[in-house]
């Protein structure tokens, strides 16, 4: 198995700096780390140290279990009235001719394509446009649900909800209740970016604020819904902004317990207004996954979204706190291919299983709420030999 040194081995190392040892001891005892300690980890902790701590937390929570699902996306439109500087996806409203704007019927056709296939989740998210309003989305959710009640609808973010509820002059509470009644089951983690206004205003000006994002999740959790949380990192933010973001997520999770999964999203620099910024290194990606895992002691899951981070880094991340790699996707999303991610993101169940097994973890197919559908640890595939055998590869 690819696995960092055990935490007890690290604690016995007399060369370990005292301030890092103090954090490691807290993690060993299952204690929460502070904001100052989070910042210390970002600024000073080496990759191997972080891997040991994060892997300890991961294995305490999940052992080797590593989750994936069978899902597809619908992106209603790539036209957007906002102009986030990191976004490669949105055709500005003035350049509408380059974009698509699906009708409800178009989207139902996409859902119908999966009739008879064992997908369990549709993930719906796209640009923000005036015609996609409360009646539009409630009808969309109702019709998808009526067509296929077993398909979990995970849709839209506070960015869309804030906009459409304001336009409809209804409260967040009323709006989220309407969405739930229409068939919404979960909220994906997008739109969080970086909460700190001094960064958010520069990269995502005009859309919902950090507080509004958090408030809509809180209301959704109070209604019994579950949701995810992301953080867009590696652009103009500084480490203290990342810690502030994690702290706000952890505080809300203490209050509601409604978040399932934390998903760090690495800024990709193709075709957007921040293309002059270099992308951060894989080392930094792994450090960031690990710190998220250590900091968010009250989140069950940490996900590496493979279409964005790439397959190899997703595999490596499984030794740095990550226990979920998202799903089959089936080439149904463009958000990351336009920004520099995989051009046609699609993986079969077999691909995902082998990706997880080849680093010595247990592949578990889950539904959106982490109900176990199937343990693939010992599942047989025709060309299995190619993926077995390279266990026990220490990376640190
Ligand atoms: O909010 C946009 C990000 C998010 C870029 O909940 C970019 O399971 C990097 O939230 N470089 C949307 N990131 C995607 C998202 C998501 C994805 C997978 C799973 C789940 C889940 C949620 O994508 C946006 C934004 O933060 N994004 N452009 C870019 N150039
Ligand atoms: Fe619009 Fe979302 Fe792109 Fe921002 S990130 S411009 S809200 S599609």
Tab-separated table of C-alpha atoms and ligand atoms in Angstrom:
chain	number	residue	atom	x	y	z
A	1	UNK	CA	0.000	0.000	0.000
A	2	UNK	CA	1.165	3.564	-0.626
A	3	UNK	CA	1.229	4.848	2.898
A	4	UNK	CA	3.110	7.447	4.883
A	5	UNK	CA	4.978	6.485	8.061
A	6	UNK	CA	2.733	5.681	11.037
A	7	UNK	CA	2.056	8.578	13.389
A	8	UNK	CA	3.733	6.836	16.343
A	9	UNK	CA	6.969	6.490	14.331
A	10	UNK	CA	6.892	10.184	13.543
A	11	UNK	CA	6.325	11.076	17.209
A	12	UNK	CA	9.396	9.037	18.204
A	13	UNK	CA	11.604	11.048	15.818
A	14	UNK	CA	13.778	13.280	18.024
A	15	UNK	CA	14.499	15.621	15.094
A	16	UNK	CA	10.854	16.727	14.878
A	17	UNK	CA	10.512	20.475	15.602
A	18	UNK	CA	8.696	21.053	18.935
A	19	UNK	CA	5.864	23.161	17.476
A	20	UNK	CA	5.119	20.509	14.824
A	21	UNK	CA	5.370	17.758	17.450
A	22	UNK	CA	2.716	19.566	19.510
A	23	UNK	CA	0.326	19.489	16.532
A	24	UNK	CA	1.126	15.844	15.817
A	25	UNK	CA	0.388	14.957	19.448
A	26	UNK	CA	-2.978	16.673	19.260
A	27	UNK	CA	-3.873	14.760	16.106
A	28	UNK	CA	-2.734	11.488	17.724
A	29	UNK	CA	-5.061	12.195	20.650
A	30	UNK	CA	-7.966	13.104	18.383
A	31	UNK	CA	-7.891	16.758	19.464
A	32	UNK	CA	-8.897	19.639	17.243
A	33	UNK	CA	-6.198	21.985	15.949
A	34	UNK	CA	-6.525	25.780	16.184
A	35	UNK	CA	-6.476	28.375	13.398
A	36	UNK	CA	-2.910	29.328	14.374
A	37	UNK	CA	-1.885	25.679	14.100
A	38	UNK	CA	-3.621	25.399	10.726
A	39	UNK	CA	-1.577	28.349	9.501
A	40	UNK	CA	1.584	26.813	10.923
A	41	UNK	CA	0.896	23.641	8.946
A	42	UNK	CA	0.427	25.597	5.716
A	43	UNK	CA	3.530	27.698	6.272
A	44	UNK	CA	5.980	25.204	7.686
A	45	UNK	CA	4.930	21.570	7.643
A	46	UNK	CA	6.707	19.297	5.163
A	47	UNK	CA	4.748	16.981	2.900
A	48	UNK	CA	5.774	13.759	4.652
A	49	UNK	CA	4.727	15.097	8.050
A	50	UNK	CA	1.339	16.211	6.731
A	51	UNK	CA	0.834	12.881	4.971
A	52	UNK	CA	1.430	10.989	8.210
A	53	UNK	CA	-1.076	13.088	10.153
A	54	UNK	CA	-3.735	13.149	7.433
A	55	UNK	CA	-3.417	9.455	6.705
A	56	UNK	CA	-3.812	8.724	10.407
A	57	UNK	CA	-7.088	10.686	10.483
A	58	UNK	CA	-8.253	9.061	7.245
A	59	UNK	CA	-7.543	5.548	8.470
A	60	UNK	CA	-9.141	6.225	11.874
A	61	UNK	CA	-12.312	7.296	10.076
A	62	UNK	CA	-12.370	4.938	7.108
A	63	UNK	CA	-9.537	2.426	7.182
A	64	UNK	CA	-8.736	1.718	3.523
A	65	UNK	CA	-12.280	2.360	2.283
A	66	UNK	CA	-12.295	4.647	-0.736
A	67	UNK	CA	-15.578	5.736	-2.235
A	68	UNK	CA	-16.768	6.461	-5.749
A	69	UNK	CA	-20.170	6.680	-7.404
A	70	UNK	CA	-21.821	6.279	-10.785
A	71	UNK	CA	-22.948	9.715	-11.813
A	72	UNK	CA	-23.419	12.118	-14.688
A	73	UNK	CA	-23.646	15.874	-14.909
A	74	UNK	CA	-26.035	18.264	-16.594
A	75	UNK	CA	-24.777	21.798	-17.222
A	76	UNK	CA	-27.911	23.781	-18.157
A	77	UNK	CA	-25.917	26.622	-19.682
A	78	UNK	CA	-22.378	27.898	-20.038
A	79	UNK	CA	-23.582	31.480	-20.362
A	80	UNK	CA	-23.470	33.467	-17.148
A	81	UNK	CA	-24.224	36.952	-16.052
A	82	UNK	CA	-21.368	36.865	-13.552
A	83	UNK	CA	-17.764	37.299	-14.597
A	84	UNK	CA	-15.634	35.321	-12.141
A	85	UNK	CA	-12.043	35.854	-13.214
A	86	UNK	CA	-11.026	32.192	-12.695
A	87	UNK	CA	-13.880	30.845	-14.825
A	88	UNK	CA	-12.975	29.366	-18.207
A	89	UNK	CA	-16.408	27.988	-18.735
A	90	UNK	CA	-18.709	30.939	-18.904
A	91	UNK	CA	-19.342	32.604	-22.272
A	92	UNK	CA	-20.029	36.130	-21.195
A	93	UNK	CA	-23.618	37.156	-21.672
A	94	UNK	CA	-22.475	39.433	-24.528
A	95	UNK	CA	-20.966	36.441	-26.374
A	96	UNK	CA	-23.999	34.223	-26.050
A	97	UNK	CA	-23.607	32.797	-29.553
A	98	UNK	CA	-20.647	30.689	-28.295
A	99	UNK	CA	-22.719	29.023	-25.600
A	100	UNK	CA	-25.535	26.593	-25.004
A	101	UNK	CA	-28.783	27.167	-23.124
A	102	UNK	CA	-30.726	23.960	-22.553
A	103	UNK	CA	-34.470	23.763	-22.203
A	104	UNK	CA	-36.121	21.458	-19.685
A	105	UNK	CA	-36.853	19.057	-22.539
A	106	UNK	CA	-33.138	19.060	-23.573
A	107	UNK	CA	-32.176	18.139	-20.017
A	108	UNK	CA	-34.797	15.414	-19.764
A	109	UNK	CA	-33.364	13.949	-22.971
A	110	UNK	CA	-29.995	13.723	-21.215
A	111	UNK	CA	-31.614	11.981	-18.230
A	112	UNK	CA	-33.445	9.570	-20.570
A	113	UNK	CA	-30.133	8.553	-22.155
A	114	UNK	CA	-29.308	6.849	-18.846
A	115	UNK	CA	-32.524	4.818	-18.684
A	116	UNK	CA	-31.605	1.277	-17.736
A	117	UNK	CA	-28.062	2.246	-16.708
A	118	UNK	CA	-26.980	1.838	-13.084
A	119	UNK	CA	-26.213	5.537	-12.417
A	120	UNK	CA	-27.339	6.783	-9.009
A	121	UNK	CA	-26.808	10.555	-9.153
A	122	UNK	CA	-27.281	13.509	-11.478
A	123	UNK	CA	-25.171	16.557	-10.637
A	124	UNK	CA	-26.686	19.743	-12.095
A	125	UNK	CA	-24.761	23.018	-12.124
A	126	UNK	CA	-23.986	25.708	-14.676
A	127	UNK	CA	-24.111	29.438	-15.353
A	128	UNK	CA	-26.614	31.912	-13.955
A	129	UNK	CA	-29.202	33.366	-16.355
A	130	UNK	CA	-32.493	35.210	-15.722
A	131	UNK	CA	-34.701	32.669	-17.506
A	132	UNK	CA	-33.491	29.898	-15.204
A	133	UNK	CA	-35.677	30.951	-12.310
A	134	UNK	CA	-37.580	29.319	-9.451
A	135	UNK	CA	-40.441	27.940	-11.620
A	136	UNK	CA	-37.916	26.630	-14.173
A	137	UNK	CA	-35.843	24.697	-11.643
A	138	UNK	CA	-38.778	23.374	-9.653
A	139	UNK	CA	-40.301	22.034	-12.877
A	140	UNK	CA	-36.930	20.537	-13.895
A	141	UNK	CA	-36.499	18.737	-10.568
A	142	UNK	CA	-40.119	17.533	-10.531
A	143	UNK	CA	-39.872	16.118	-14.035
A	144	UNK	CA	-36.537	14.386	-13.473
A	145	UNK	CA	-37.871	12.917	-10.252
A	146	UNK	CA	-41.107	11.771	-11.923
A	147	UNK	CA	-39.146	10.141	-14.744
A	148	UNK	CA	-36.629	8.400	-12.504
A	149	UNK	CA	-37.357	8.501	-8.774
A	150	UNK	CA	-34.259	6.444	-7.886
A	151	UNK	CA	-31.892	9.060	-9.367
A	152	UNK	CA	-30.525	11.334	-6.620
A	153	UNK	CA	-30.769	14.982	-7.661
A	154	UNK	CA	-27.736	16.950	-6.456
A	155	UNK	CA	-28.183	20.393	-7.897
A	156	UNK	CA	-27.211	24.063	-7.951
A	157	UNK	CA	-25.263	26.063	-5.436
A	158	UNK	CA	-25.987	29.111	-3.273
A	159	UNK	CA	-24.776	31.194	-6.229
A	160	UNK	CA	-27.864	30.200	-8.242
A	161	UNK	CA	-30.175	29.949	-5.236
A	162	UNK	CA	-29.299	33.410	-3.916
A	163	UNK	CA	-29.921	34.897	-7.378
A	164	UNK	CA	-33.216	33.149	-8.114
A	165	UNK	CA	-34.707	33.652	-4.650
A	166	UNK	CA	-33.850	37.342	-4.692
A	167	UNK	CA	-35.425	37.677	-8.125
A	168	UNK	CA	-38.548	35.843	-6.926
A	169	UNK	CA	-38.592	38.015	-3.767
A	170	UNK	CA	-38.746	34.985	-1.495
A	171	UNK	CA	-36.642	34.144	1.542
A	172	UNK	CA	-33.860	31.546	1.463
A	173	UNK	CA	-35.991	29.401	3.798
A	174	UNK	CA	-39.011	29.460	1.528
A	175	UNK	CA	-36.915	28.958	-1.587
A	176	UNK	CA	-35.028	25.945	-0.261
A	177	UNK	CA	-38.284	24.409	0.944
A	178	UNK	CA	-39.740	24.784	-2.570
A	179	UNK	CA	-36.651	23.125	-4.051
A	180	UNK	CA	-36.860	20.247	-1.590
A	181	UNK	CA	-40.535	19.741	-2.342
A	182	UNK	CA	-39.723	19.695	-6.067
A	183	UNK	CA	-37.226	16.858	-5.640
A	184	UNK	CA	-33.857	18.411	-4.744
A	185	UNK	CA	-32.005	15.936	-2.515
A	186	UNK	CA	-28.501	17.358	-2.064
A	187	UNK	CA	-26.513	20.471	-2.773
A	188	UNK	CA	-23.067	20.207	-4.374
A	189	UNK	CA	-20.170	22.161	-2.924
A	190	UNK	CA	-19.525	24.732	-5.644
A	191	UNK	CA	-19.545	28.499	-5.475
A	192	UNK	CA	-17.634	28.639	-2.190
A	193	UNK	CA	-14.370	29.819	-3.816
A	194	UNK	CA	-12.664	31.716	-0.974
A	195	UNK	CA	-14.981	33.262	1.600
A	196	UNK	CA	-12.736	36.199	2.652
A	197	UNK	CA	-14.255	39.313	0.995
A	198	UNK	CA	-10.897	40.840	0.021
A	199	UNK	CA	-10.250	37.830	-2.231
A	200	UNK	CA	-13.832	36.938	-3.158
A	201	UNK	CA	-14.559	40.476	-4.387
A	202	UNK	CA	-11.577	40.262	-6.741
A	203	UNK	CA	-12.268	36.818	-8.234
A	204	UNK	CA	-16.022	36.390	-7.930
A	205	UNK	CA	-17.418	39.888	-7.480
A	206	UNK	CA	-21.198	40.300	-7.582
A	207	UNK	CA	-22.227	36.783	-6.740
A	208	UNK	CA	-23.362	35.653	-3.301
A	209	UNK	CA	-21.033	36.532	-0.452
A	210	UNK	CA	-19.271	33.989	1.752
A	211	UNK	CA	-21.835	34.622	4.505
A	212	UNK	CA	-24.722	34.100	2.092
A	213	UNK	CA	-23.162	30.862	0.828
A	214	UNK	CA	-22.861	29.591	4.380
A	215	UNK	CA	-26.357	30.747	5.355
A	216	UNK	CA	-28.006	28.893	2.445
A	217	UNK	CA	-26.174	25.687	3.395
A	218	UNK	CA	-27.232	26.182	7.008
A	219	UNK	CA	-30.886	26.521	6.025
A	220	UNK	CA	-30.637	23.484	3.763
A	221	UNK	CA	-29.130	21.461	6.604
A	222	UNK	CA	-31.924	22.603	8.935
A	223	UNK	CA	-34.397	21.218	6.394
A	224	UNK	CA	-32.637	17.863	6.726
A	225	UNK	CA	-30.682	18.169	3.464
A	226	UNK	CA	-27.042	17.239	2.990
A	227	UNK	CA	-24.430	19.162	1.046
A	228	UNK	CA	-20.754	19.398	0.150
A	229	UNK	CA	-18.245	22.195	0.541
A	230	UNK	CA	-15.421	23.244	-1.768
A	231	UNK	CA	-12.482	25.632	-1.577
A	232	UNK	CA	-10.911	27.060	-4.734
A	233	UNK	CA	-7.203	27.355	-3.968
A	234	UNK	CA	-3.960	28.240	-5.709
A	235	UNK	CA	-4.796	31.635	-7.270
A	236	UNK	CA	-4.417	34.995	-5.501
A	237	UNK	CA	-5.312	33.848	-2.003
A	238	UNK	CA	-2.810	33.518	0.822
A	239	UNK	CA	-2.555	30.709	3.348
A	240	UNK	CA	-4.421	32.647	6.015
A	241	UNK	CA	-7.407	32.952	3.636
A	242	UNK	CA	-7.469	29.171	3.273
A	243	UNK	CA	-7.407	28.723	7.051
A	244	UNK	CA	-10.201	31.270	7.449
A	245	UNK	CA	-12.247	29.340	4.861
A	246	UNK	CA	-11.682	26.018	6.626
A	247	UNK	CA	-12.527	27.586	9.977
A	248	UNK	CA	-15.875	28.884	8.684
A	249	UNK	CA	-16.737	25.454	7.265
A	250	UNK	CA	-15.793	23.727	10.503
A	251	UNK	CA	-17.833	26.188	12.571
A	252	UNK	CA	-20.955	25.673	10.461
A	253	UNK	CA	-20.484	21.918	10.558
A	254	UNK	CA	-20.346	22.094	14.381
A	255	UNK	CA	-23.722	23.805	14.267
A	256	UNK	CA	-25.554	21.641	11.715
A	257	UNK	CA	-23.597	18.459	10.922
A	258	UNK	CA	-25.041	18.699	7.409
A	259	UNK	CA	-21.864	18.672	5.333
A	260	UNK	CA	-20.801	15.339	3.947
A	261	UNK	CA	-17.634	16.030	1.992
A	262	UNK	CA	-14.941	18.655	1.653
A	263	UNK	CA	-13.590	19.048	-1.887
A	264	UNK	CA	-10.520	21.224	-2.449
A	265	UNK	CA	-10.556	22.525	-6.046
A	266	UNK	CA	-7.213	23.447	-7.562
A	267	UNK	CA	-7.285	26.604	-9.684
A	268	UNK	CA	-6.623	25.620	-13.327
A	269	UNK	CA	-5.305	28.416	-15.489
A	270	UNK	CA	-6.334	27.760	-19.106
A	271	UNK	CA	-8.662	30.153	-20.932
A	272	UNK	CA	-9.518	32.523	-18.132
A	273	UNK	CA	-8.658	35.979	-16.881
A	274	UNK	CA	-6.160	34.573	-14.380
A	275	UNK	CA	-4.188	32.620	-16.990
A	276	UNK	CA	-1.081	34.634	-16.119
A	277	UNK	CA	-0.970	32.916	-12.718
A	278	UNK	CA	1.008	29.677	-12.589
A	279	UNK	CA	-0.769	26.607	-11.242
A	280	UNK	CA	0.472	25.356	-7.882
A	281	UNK	CA	2.568	22.176	-7.733
A	282	UNK	CA	1.393	18.643	-7.011
A	283	UNK	CA	3.255	18.888	-3.694
A	284	UNK	CA	1.096	21.866	-2.793
A	285	UNK	CA	-2.041	19.960	-3.867
A	286	UNK	CA	-1.158	17.069	-1.564
A	287	UNK	CA	-0.281	19.403	1.308
A	288	UNK	CA	-3.616	21.135	0.845
A	289	UNK	CA	-5.615	17.885	0.860
A	290	UNK	CA	-3.762	16.800	3.989
A	291	UNK	CA	-4.325	20.048	5.879
A	292	UNK	CA	-8.021	19.971	4.969
A	293	UNK	CA	-8.267	16.443	6.375
A	294	UNK	CA	-6.466	17.407	9.586
A	295	UNK	CA	-8.371	20.660	10.109
A	296	UNK	CA	-11.906	19.491	9.333
A	297	UNK	CA	-12.168	16.940	12.113
A	298	UNK	CA	-15.978	17.094	11.927
A	299	UNK	CA	-16.248	16.291	8.191
A	300	UNK	CA	-16.624	12.617	7.367
A	301	UNK	CA	-15.162	12.728	3.865
A	302	UNK	CA	-12.509	14.471	1.769
A	303	UNK	CA	-12.795	14.164	-1.997
A	304	UNK	CA	-10.262	14.482	-4.807
A	305	UNK	CA	-12.248	15.390	-7.901
A	306	UNK	CA	-10.319	13.452	-10.527
A	307	UNK	CA	-11.398	15.370	-13.686
A	308	UNK	CA	-9.852	18.472	-12.169
A	309	UNK	CA	-6.817	17.173	-10.314
A	310	UNK	CA	-5.917	14.347	-12.736
A	311	UNK	CA	-5.910	10.610	-12.204
A	312	UNK	CA	-2.371	10.240	-10.835
A	313	UNK	CA	-2.681	13.014	-8.273
A	314	UNK	CA	-6.088	11.616	-7.271
A	315	UNK	CA	-4.377	8.271	-6.588
A	316	UNK	CA	-1.582	9.933	-4.611
A	317	UNK	CA	-4.109	11.940	-2.616
A	318	UNK	CA	-5.443	8.685	-1.168
A	319	UNK	CA	-2.324	8.662	1.031
A	320	UNK	CA	-2.870	12.313	2.051
A	321	UNK	CA	-6.274	12.247	3.710
A	322	UNK	CA	-8.571	11.711	0.728
A	323	UNK	CA	-11.138	8.890	0.846
A	324	UNK	CA	-13.391	9.684	-2.140
A	325	UNK	CA	-12.602	10.268	-5.818
A	326	UNK	CA	-16.059	11.209	-7.194
A	327	UNK	CA	-17.518	9.185	-10.024
A	328	UNK	CA	-17.810	7.916	-13.560
A	329	UNK	CA	-18.858	11.360	-14.960
A	330	UNK	CA	-19.284	9.931	-18.471
A	331	UNK	CA	-17.888	12.966	-20.261
A	332	UNK	CA	-20.790	15.151	-19.188
A	333	UNK	CA	-18.989	18.139	-17.673
A	334	UNK	CA	-17.017	20.924	-19.376
A	335	UNK	CA	-16.103	23.110	-16.384
A	336	UNK	CA	-12.662	21.585	-16.017
A	337	UNK	CA	-11.885	20.525	-19.554
A	338	UNK	CA	-12.172	24.187	-20.555
A	339	UNK	CA	-9.848	25.216	-17.704
A	340	UNK	CA	-7.088	22.663	-18.369
A	341	UNK	CA	-8.437	19.440	-16.860
A	342	UNK	CA	-9.092	16.152	-18.659
A	343	UNK	CA	-10.655	16.914	-22.071
A	344	UNK	CA	-13.269	14.149	-22.058
A	345	UNK	CA	-13.660	13.089	-18.435
A	346	UNK	CA	-15.125	9.600	-18.259
A	347	UNK	CA	-14.173	6.505	-16.279
A	348	UNK	CA	-15.818	3.130	-16.176
A	349	UNK	CA	-16.511	1.450	-12.855
A	350	UNK	CA	-13.667	-0.911	-13.694
A	351	UNK	CA	-11.262	2.037	-14.265
A	352	UNK	CA	-12.196	3.573	-10.913
A	353	UNK	CA	-11.933	0.286	-9.059
A	354	UNK	CA	-8.504	-0.436	-10.511
A	355	UNK	CA	-7.298	3.080	-9.850
A	356	UNK	CA	-8.162	2.659	-6.165
A	357	UNK	CA	-7.010	-0.946	-5.851
A	358	UNK	CA	-3.636	-0.289	-7.453
A	359	UNK	CA	-2.672	1.921	-4.497
A	360	UNK	CA	-3.839	-0.693	-2.022
A	361	UNK	CA	-7.153	0.806	-0.974
A	362	UNK	CA	-10.622	-0.755	-0.902
A	363	UNK	CA	-12.925	0.511	-3.677
A	364	UNK	CA	-16.484	0.973	-2.489
A	365	UNK	CA	-19.284	2.128	-4.743
A	366	UNK	CA	-21.529	4.469	-2.752
A	367	UNK	CA	-24.721	6.392	-3.290
A	368	UNK	CA	-24.782	10.157	-2.780
A	369	UNK	CA	-25.370	9.808	0.976
A	370	UNK	CA	-22.524	7.267	1.342
A	371	UNK	CA	-24.765	4.242	1.566
A	372	UNK	CA	-22.659	1.298	0.393
A	373	UNK	CA	-23.774	-0.130	-2.950
A	374	UNK	CA	-20.923	-2.582	-3.516
A	375	UNK	CA	-17.485	-3.421	-2.151
A	376	UNK	CA	-15.221	-4.098	-5.172
A	377	UNK	CA	-12.149	-5.154	-3.195
A	378	UNK	CA	-12.181	-8.687	-4.552
A	379	UNK	CA	-14.200	-8.137	-7.731
A	380	UNK	CA	-12.706	-9.887	-10.738
A	381	UNK	CA	-12.086	-8.129	-14.046
A	382	UNK	CA	-10.743	-9.673	-17.243
A	383	UNK	CA	-7.256	-8.066	-17.179
A	384	UNK	CA	-6.796	-7.814	-13.415
A	385	UNK	CA	-3.114	-8.717	-13.358
A	386	UNK	CA	-2.061	-5.364	-14.760
A	387	UNK	CA	-3.366	-3.608	-11.653
A	388	UNK	CA	-2.423	-5.974	-8.833
A	389	UNK	CA	0.955	-6.318	-7.239
A	390	UNK	CA	2.323	-2.860	-6.653
A	391	UNK	CA	1.317	-2.652	-3.054
A	392	UNK	CA	3.766	-1.614	-0.287
A	393	UNK	CA	5.149	1.423	-2.083
A	394	UNK	CA	6.157	3.897	0.630
A	395	UNK	CA	5.984	7.456	-0.698
A	396	UNK	CA	7.414	9.242	2.316
B	1	LIG	O1	-17.585	26.784	-7.886
B	1	LIG	C1	-14.486	26.992	-11.848
B	1	LIG	C2	-14.698	25.727	-9.660
B	1	LIG	C3	-16.687	24.850	-9.042
B	1	LIG	C4	-12.354	26.770	-12.206
B	1	LIG	O2	-20.084	18.746	-4.616
B	1	LIG	C5	-12.696	26.073	-11.047
B	1	LIG	O3	-19.546	16.773	-5.308
B	1	LIG	C6	-10.526	25.443	-10.800
B	1	LIG	O4	-18.156	22.686	-7.111
B	1	LIG	N1	-10.112	26.101	-11.895
B	1	LIG	C7	-17.835	23.983	-9.519
B	1	LIG	N2	-11.786	25.398	-10.354
B	1	LIG	C8	-17.529	22.500	-9.375
B	1	LIG	C9	-17.873	21.952	-8.011
B	1	LIG	C10	-17.883	20.478	-7.774
B	1	LIG	C11	-17.182	19.641	-8.605
B	1	LIG	C12	-17.220	18.266	-8.343
B	1	LIG	C13	-17.955	17.739	-7.318
B	1	LIG	C14	-18.671	18.589	-6.500
B	1	LIG	C15	-19.487	18.020	-5.406
B	1	LIG	C16	-18.627	19.972	-6.707
B	1	LIG	O5	-15.619	24.717	-9.937
B	1	LIG	C17	-16.895	26.330	-8.992
B	1	LIG	C18	-15.457	26.820	-8.941
B	1	LIG	O6	-15.000	26.858	-7.616
B	1	LIG	N3	-14.009	26.239	-10.853
B	1	LIG	N4	-13.475	27.326	-12.697
B	1	LIG	C19	-10.989	26.796	-12.622
B	1	LIG	N5	-10.565	27.485	-13.672
B	2	LIG	FE1	-20.737	32.120	-13.634
B	2	LIG	FE2	-20.053	30.126	-12.011
B	2	LIG	FE3	-18.371	30.889	-13.994
B	2	LIG	FE4	-18.763	32.497	-11.883
B	2	LIG	S1	-17.841	30.420	-11.811
B	2	LIG	S2	-18.779	33.131	-14.054
B	2	LIG	S3	-20.919	32.140	-11.368
B	2	LIG	S4	-20.390	29.980	-14.256
